[in-house]
PDB file of C-alpha atoms in Angstrom:
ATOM      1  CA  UNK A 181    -103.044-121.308 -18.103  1.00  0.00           C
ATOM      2  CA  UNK A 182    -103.501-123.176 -15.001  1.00  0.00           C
ATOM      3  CA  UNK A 183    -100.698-125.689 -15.488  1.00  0.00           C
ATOM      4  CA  UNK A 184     -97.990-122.741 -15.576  1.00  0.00           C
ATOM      5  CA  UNK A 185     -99.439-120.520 -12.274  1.00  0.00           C
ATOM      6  CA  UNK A 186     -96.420-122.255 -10.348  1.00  0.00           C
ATOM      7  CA  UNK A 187     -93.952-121.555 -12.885  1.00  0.00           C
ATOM      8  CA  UNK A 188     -95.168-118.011 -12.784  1.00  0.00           C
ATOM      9  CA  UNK A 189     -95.151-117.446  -9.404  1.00  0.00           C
ATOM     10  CA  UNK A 190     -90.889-117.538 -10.089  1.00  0.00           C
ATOM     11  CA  UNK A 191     -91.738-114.773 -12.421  1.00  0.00           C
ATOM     12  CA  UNK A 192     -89.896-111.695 -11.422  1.00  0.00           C
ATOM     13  CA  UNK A 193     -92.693-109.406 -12.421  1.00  0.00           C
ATOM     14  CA  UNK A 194     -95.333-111.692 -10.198  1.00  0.00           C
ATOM     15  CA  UNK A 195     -92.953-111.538  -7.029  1.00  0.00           C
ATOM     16  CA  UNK A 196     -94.831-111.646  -3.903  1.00  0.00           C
ATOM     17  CA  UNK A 197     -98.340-112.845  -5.975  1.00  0.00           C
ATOM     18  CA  UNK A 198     -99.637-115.788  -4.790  1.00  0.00           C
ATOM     19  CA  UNK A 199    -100.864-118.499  -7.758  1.00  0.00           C
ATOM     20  CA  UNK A 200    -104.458-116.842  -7.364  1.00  0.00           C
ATOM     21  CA  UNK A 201    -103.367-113.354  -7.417  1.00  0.00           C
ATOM     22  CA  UNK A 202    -101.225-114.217 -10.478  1.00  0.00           C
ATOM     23  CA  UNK A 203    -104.420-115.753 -12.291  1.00  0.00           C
ATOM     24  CA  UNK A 204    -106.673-112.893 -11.070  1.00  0.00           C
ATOM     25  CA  UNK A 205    -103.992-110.333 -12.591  1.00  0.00           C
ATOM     26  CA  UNK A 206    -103.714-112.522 -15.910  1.00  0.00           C
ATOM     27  CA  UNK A 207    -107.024-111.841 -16.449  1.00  0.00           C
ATOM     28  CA  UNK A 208    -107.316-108.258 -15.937  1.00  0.00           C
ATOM     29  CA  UNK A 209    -103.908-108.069 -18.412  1.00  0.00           C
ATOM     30  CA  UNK A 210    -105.718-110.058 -21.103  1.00  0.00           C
ATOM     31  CA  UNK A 211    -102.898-112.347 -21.481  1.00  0.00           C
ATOM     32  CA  UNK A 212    -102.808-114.908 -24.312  1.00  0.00           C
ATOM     33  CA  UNK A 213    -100.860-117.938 -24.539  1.00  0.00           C
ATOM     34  CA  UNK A 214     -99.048-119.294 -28.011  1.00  0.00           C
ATOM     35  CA  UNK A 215     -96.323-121.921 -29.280  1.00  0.00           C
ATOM     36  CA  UNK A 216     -93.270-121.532 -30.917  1.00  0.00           C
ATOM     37  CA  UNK A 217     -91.210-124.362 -33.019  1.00  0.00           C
ATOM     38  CA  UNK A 218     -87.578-124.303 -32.946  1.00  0.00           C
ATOM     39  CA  UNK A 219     -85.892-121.499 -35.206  1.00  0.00           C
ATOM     40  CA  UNK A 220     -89.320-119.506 -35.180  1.00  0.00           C
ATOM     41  CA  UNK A 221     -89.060-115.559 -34.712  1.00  0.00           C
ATOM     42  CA  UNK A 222     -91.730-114.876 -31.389  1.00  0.00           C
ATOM     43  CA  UNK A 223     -90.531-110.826 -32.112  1.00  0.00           C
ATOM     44  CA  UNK A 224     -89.804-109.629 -35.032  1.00  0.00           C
ATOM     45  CA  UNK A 225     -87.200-106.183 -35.358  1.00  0.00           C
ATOM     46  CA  UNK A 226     -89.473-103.177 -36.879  1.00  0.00           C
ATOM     47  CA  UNK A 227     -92.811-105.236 -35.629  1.00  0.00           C
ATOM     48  CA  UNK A 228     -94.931-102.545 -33.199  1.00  0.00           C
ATOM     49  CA  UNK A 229     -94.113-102.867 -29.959  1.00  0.00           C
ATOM     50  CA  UNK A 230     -97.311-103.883 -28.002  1.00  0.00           C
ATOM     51  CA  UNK A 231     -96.942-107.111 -25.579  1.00  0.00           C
ATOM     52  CA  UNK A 232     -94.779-108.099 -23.379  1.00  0.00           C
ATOM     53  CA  UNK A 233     -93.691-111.726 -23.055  1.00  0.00           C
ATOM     54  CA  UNK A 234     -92.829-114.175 -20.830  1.00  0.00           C
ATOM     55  CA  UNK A 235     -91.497-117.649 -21.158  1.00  0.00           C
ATOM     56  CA  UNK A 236     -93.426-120.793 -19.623  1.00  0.00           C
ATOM     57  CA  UNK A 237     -91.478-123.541 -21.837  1.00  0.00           C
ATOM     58  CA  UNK A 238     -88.083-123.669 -23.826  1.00  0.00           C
ATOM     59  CA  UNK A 239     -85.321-121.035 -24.644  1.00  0.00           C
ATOM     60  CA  UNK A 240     -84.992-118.037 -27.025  1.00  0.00           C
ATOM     61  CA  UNK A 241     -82.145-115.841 -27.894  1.00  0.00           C
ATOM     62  CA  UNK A 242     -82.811-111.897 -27.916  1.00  0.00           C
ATOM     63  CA  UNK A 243     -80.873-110.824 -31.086  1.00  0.00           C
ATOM     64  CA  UNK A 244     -79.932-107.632 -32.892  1.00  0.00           C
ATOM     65  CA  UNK A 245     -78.904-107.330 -36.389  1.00  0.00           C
ATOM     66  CA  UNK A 246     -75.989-104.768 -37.327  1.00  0.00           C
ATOM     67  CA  UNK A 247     -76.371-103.027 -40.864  1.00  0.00           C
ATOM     68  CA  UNK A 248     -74.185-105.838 -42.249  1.00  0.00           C
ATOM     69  CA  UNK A 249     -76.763-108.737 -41.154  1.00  0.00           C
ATOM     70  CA  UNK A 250     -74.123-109.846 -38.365  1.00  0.00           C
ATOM     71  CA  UNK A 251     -76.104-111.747 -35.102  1.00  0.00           C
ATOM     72  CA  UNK A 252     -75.548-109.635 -31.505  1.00  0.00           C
ATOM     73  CA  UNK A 253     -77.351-111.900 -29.192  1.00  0.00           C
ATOM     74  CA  UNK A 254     -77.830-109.946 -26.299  1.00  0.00           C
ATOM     75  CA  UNK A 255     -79.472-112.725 -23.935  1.00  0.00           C
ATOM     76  CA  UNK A 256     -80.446-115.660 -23.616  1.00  0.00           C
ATOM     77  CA  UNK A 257     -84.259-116.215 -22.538  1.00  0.00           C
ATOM     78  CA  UNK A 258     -85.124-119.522 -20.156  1.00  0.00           C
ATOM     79  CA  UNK A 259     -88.912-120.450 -18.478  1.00  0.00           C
ATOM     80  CA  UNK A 260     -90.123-117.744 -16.131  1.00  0.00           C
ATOM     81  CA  UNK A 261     -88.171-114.827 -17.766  1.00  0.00           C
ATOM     82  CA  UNK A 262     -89.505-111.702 -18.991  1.00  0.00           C
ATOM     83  CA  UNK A 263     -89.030-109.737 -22.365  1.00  0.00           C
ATOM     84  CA  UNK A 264     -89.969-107.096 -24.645  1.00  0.00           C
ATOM     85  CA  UNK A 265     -90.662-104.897 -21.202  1.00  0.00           C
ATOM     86  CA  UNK A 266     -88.608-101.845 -21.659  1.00  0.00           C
ATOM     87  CA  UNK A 267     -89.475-101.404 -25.223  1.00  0.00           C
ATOM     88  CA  UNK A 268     -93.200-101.205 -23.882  1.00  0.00           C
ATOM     89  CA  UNK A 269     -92.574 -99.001 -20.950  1.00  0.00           C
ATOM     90  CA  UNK A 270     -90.649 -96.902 -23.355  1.00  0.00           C
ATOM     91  CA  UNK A 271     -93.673 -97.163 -25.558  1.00  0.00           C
ATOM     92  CA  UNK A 272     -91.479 -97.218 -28.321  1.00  0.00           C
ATOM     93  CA  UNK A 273     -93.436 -97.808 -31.730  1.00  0.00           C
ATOM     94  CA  UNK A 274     -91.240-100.673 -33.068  1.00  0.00           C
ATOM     95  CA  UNK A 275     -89.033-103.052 -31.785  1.00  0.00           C
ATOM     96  CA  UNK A 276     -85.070-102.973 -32.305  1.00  0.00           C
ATOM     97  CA  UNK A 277     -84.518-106.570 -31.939  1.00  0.00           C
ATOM     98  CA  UNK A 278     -85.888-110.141 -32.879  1.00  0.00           C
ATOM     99  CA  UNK A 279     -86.834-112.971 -30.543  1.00  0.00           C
ATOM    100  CA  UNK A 280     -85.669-116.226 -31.664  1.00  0.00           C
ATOM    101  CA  UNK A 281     -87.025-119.680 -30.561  1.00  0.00           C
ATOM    102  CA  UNK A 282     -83.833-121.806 -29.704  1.00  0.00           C
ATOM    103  CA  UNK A 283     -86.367-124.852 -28.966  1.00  0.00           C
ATOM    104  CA  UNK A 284     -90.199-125.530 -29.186  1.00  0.00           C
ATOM    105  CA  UNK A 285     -91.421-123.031 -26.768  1.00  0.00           C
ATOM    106  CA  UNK A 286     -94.547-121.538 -25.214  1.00  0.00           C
ATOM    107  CA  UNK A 287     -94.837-117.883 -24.210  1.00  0.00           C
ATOM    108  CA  UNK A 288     -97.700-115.679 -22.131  1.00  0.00           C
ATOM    109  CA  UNK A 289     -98.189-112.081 -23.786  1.00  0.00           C
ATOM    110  CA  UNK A 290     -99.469-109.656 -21.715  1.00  0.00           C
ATOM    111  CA  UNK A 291    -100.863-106.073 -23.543  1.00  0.00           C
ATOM    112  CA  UNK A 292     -98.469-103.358 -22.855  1.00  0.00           C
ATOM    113  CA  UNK A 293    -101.052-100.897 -22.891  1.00  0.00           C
ATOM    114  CA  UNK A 294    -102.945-102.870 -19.729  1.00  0.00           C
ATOM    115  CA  UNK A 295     -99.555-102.970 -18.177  1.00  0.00           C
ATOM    116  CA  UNK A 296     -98.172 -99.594 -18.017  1.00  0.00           C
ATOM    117  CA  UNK A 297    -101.564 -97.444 -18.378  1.00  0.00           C
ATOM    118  CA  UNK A 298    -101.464 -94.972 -15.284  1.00  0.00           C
ATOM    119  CA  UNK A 299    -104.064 -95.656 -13.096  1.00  0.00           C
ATOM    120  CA  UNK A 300    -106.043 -93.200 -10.647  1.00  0.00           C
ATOM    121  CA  UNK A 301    -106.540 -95.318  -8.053  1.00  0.00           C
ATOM    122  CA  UNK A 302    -103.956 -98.270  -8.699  1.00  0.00           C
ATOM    123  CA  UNK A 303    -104.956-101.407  -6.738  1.00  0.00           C
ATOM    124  CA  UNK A 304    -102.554-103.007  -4.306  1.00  0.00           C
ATOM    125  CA  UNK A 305    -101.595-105.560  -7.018  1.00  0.00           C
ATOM    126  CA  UNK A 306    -101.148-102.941  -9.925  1.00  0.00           C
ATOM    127  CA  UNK A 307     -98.911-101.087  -7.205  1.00  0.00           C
ATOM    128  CA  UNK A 308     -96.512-103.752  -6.493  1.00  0.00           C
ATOM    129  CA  UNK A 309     -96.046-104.893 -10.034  1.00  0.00           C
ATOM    130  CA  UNK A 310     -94.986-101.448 -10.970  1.00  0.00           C
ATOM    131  CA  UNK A 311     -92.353-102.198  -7.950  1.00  0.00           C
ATOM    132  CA  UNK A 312     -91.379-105.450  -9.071  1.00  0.00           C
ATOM    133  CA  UNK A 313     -91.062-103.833 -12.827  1.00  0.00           C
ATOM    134  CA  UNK A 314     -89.352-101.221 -11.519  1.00  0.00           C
ATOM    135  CA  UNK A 315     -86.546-103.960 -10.045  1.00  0.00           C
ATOM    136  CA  UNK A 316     -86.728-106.112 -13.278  1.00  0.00           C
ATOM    137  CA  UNK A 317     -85.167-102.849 -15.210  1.00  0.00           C
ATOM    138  CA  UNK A 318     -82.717-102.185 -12.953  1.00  0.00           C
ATOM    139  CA  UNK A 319     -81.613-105.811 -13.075  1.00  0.00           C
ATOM    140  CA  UNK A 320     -81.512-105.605 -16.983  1.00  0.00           C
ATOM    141  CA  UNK A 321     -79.596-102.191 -17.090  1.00  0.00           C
ATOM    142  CA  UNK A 322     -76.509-104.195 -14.947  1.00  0.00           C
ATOM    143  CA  UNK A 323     -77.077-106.834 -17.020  1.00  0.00           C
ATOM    144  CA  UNK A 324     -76.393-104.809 -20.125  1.00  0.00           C
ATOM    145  CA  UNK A 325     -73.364-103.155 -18.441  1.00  0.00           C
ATOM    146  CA  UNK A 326     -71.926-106.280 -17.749  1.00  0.00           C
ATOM    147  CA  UNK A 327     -72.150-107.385 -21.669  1.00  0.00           C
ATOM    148  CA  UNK A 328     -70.615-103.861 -21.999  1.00  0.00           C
ATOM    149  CA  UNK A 329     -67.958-104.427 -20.043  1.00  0.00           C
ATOM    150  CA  UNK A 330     -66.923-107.964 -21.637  1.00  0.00           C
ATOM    151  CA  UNK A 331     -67.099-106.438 -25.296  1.00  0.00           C
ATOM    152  CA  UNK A 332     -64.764-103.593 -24.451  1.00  0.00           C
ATOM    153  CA  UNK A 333     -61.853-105.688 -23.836  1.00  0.00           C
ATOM    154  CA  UNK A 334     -59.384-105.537 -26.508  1.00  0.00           C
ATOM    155  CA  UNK A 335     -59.027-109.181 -27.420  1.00  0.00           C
ATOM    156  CA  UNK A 336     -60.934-112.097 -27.462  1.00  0.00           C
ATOM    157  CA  UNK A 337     -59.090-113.643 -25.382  1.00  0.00           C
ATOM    158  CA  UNK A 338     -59.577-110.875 -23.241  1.00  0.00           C
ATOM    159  CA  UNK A 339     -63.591-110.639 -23.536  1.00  0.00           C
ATOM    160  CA  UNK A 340     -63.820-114.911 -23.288  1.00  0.00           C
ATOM    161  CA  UNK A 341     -61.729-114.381 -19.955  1.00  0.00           C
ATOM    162  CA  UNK A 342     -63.946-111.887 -18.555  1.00  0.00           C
ATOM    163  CA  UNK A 343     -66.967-113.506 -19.774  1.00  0.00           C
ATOM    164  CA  UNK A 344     -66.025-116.807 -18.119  1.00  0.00           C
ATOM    165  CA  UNK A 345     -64.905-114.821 -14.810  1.00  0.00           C
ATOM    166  CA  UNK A 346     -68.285-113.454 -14.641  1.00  0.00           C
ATOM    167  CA  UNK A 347     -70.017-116.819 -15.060  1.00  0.00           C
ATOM    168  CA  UNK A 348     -68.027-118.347 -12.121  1.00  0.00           C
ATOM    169  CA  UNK A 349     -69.318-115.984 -10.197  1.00  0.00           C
ATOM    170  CA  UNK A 350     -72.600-116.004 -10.545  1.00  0.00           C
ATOM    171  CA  UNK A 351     -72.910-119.561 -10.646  1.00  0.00           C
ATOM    172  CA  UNK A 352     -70.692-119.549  -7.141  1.00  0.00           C
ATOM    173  CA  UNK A 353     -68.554-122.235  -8.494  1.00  0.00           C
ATOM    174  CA  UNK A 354     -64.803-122.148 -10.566  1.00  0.00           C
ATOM    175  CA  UNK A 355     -66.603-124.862 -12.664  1.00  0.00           C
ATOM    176  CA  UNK A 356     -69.769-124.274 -14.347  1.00  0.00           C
ATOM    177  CA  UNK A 357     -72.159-125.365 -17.515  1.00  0.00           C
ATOM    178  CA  UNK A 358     -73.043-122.494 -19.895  1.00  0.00           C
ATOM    179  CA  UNK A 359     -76.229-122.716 -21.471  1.00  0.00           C
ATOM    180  CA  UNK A 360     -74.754-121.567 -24.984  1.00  0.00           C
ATOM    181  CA  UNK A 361     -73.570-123.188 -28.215  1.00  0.00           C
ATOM    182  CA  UNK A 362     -70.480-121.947 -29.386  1.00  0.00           C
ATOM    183  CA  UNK A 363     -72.355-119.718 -32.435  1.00  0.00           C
ATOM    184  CA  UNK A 364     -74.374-117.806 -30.092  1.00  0.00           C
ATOM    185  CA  UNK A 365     -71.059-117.509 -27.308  1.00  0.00           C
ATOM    186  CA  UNK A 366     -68.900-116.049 -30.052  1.00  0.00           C
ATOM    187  CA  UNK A 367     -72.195-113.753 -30.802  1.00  0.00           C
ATOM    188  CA  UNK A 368     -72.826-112.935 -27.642  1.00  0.00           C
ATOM    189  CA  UNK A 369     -69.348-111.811 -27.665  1.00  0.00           C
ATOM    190  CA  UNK A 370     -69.003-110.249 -30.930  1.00  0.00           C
ATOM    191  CA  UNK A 371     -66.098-112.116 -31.948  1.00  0.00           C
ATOM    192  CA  UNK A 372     -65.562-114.692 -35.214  1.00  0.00           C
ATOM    193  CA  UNK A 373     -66.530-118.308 -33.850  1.00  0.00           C
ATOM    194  CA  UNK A 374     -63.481-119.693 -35.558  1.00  0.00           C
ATOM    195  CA  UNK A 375     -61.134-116.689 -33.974  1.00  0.00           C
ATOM    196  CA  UNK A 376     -62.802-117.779 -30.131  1.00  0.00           C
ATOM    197  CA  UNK A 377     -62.639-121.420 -30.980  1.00  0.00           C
ATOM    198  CA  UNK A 378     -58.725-120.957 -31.314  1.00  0.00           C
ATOM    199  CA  UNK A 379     -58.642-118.754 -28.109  1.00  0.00           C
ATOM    200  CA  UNK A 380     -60.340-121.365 -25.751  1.00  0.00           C
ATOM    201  CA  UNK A 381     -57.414-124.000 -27.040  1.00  0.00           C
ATOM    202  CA  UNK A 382     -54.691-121.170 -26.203  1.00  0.00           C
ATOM    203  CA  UNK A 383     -56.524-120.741 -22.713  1.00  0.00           C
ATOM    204  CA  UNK A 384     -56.504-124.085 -21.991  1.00  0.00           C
ATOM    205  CA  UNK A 385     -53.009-125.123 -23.319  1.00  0.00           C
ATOM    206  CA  UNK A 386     -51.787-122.083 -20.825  1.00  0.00           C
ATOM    207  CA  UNK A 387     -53.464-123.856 -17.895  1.00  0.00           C
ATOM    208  CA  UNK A 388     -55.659-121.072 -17.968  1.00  0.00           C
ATOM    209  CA  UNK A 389     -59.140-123.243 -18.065  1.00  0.00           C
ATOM    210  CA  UNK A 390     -60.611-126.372 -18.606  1.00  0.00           C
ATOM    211  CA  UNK A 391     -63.721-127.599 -20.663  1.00  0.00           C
ATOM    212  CA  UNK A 392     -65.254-130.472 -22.259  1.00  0.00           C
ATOM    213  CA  UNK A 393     -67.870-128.982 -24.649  1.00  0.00           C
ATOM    214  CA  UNK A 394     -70.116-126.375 -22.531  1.00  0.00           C
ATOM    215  CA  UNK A 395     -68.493-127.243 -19.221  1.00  0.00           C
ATOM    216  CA  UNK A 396     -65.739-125.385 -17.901  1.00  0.00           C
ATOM    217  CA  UNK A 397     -63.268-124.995 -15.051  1.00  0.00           C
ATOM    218  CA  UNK A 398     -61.241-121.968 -14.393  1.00  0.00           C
ATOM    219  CA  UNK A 399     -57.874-122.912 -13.005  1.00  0.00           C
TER     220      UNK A 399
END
């Protein structure tokens, strides 16, 4: 636990904590550490919902499965993020989606129940992680109506536009590196692989964009 208080302090739900307070709070939270391998399920859909996680090493994908088996990855999970959160503070009994180890990875659960129990006289610690929770939701909600936004658009080409648009943006640059393989873009964006594979040749044959594997440049 000791080796990843620095990492955690990047944690948005520890913002503000020093190392010390993070360690004191781990303790009152019961958290538990365990390892993934590559391809292993850290949630599974219909499992209760009763921890919340948060990554210290590798990647995961969150996924959902439609009716027809069909991937929707929702997000992509790196070290320091946080999952599994509004399904708890929902205190919903199962979960709707599966957590999906994209490398060997490590992951602190926390108990939901020590999380989001009221307390009479919440500390000064329990108070501001109920404000930095409070942020963390608000961040995922725009988060989800961005992904919202980029599926509506009529065509692929359309949603692979705004998707790329979106990434230049946030990562304050016309050329970027996306941390996705081209299965999980084309699930992210709900669209055949082949069918978006074809679409990033039109896009670049129209001068539209550039890119060399995961690195792109929008002209």
């Amino acid at each position: 636990m000791e080796k990843h208080l620095s990492l955690l302090t990047n944690c948005p739900l520890f913002n503000k904590f020093t190392s010390e307070q993070i360690a004191k709070a781990l303790r009152e939270l019961n958290a538990d550490i365990k390892k993934y391998k590559k391809g292993q399920l850290i949630f599974m859909a219909w499992e209760p919902a009763t921890t919340v996680g948060i990554m210290l090493e590798g990647s995961a994908l969150v996924i959902k499965l439609d009716y027809d088996g069909n991937r929707n990855i929702l997000t992509k999970l790196h070290p320091a993020e946080l999952f599994g959160e509004v399904f708890a503070c929902l205190k919903m009994s199962t979960l709707p989606v599966s957590v999906e180890a994209t490398t060997d990875a490590t992951v602190l659960f926390i108990n939901s129940r020590k999380l989001f129990l009221p307390q009479e006289n919440p500390t000064p610690l329990q108070q501001q992680v109920i404000s930095n929770m409070l942020l963390i939701l608000a961040k995922k909600n725009m988060l989800l109506s961005k992904k919202i936004t980029v599926i509506s658009q009529h065509s692929t080409q359309e949603k692979l536009l705004t998707f790329l648009y979106d990434q230049a943006a946030i990562h304050g640059s016309k050329t970027f590196t996306l941390a996705w393989d081209r299965q999980a873009l084309a699930d992210y964006l709900c669209v055949e692989r082949s069918a978006m594979s074809a679409e990033l040749s039109k896009l670049q044959k129209q001068g539209k964009i550039k890119y060399r594997k995961n690195s792109f440049t929008l002209q």
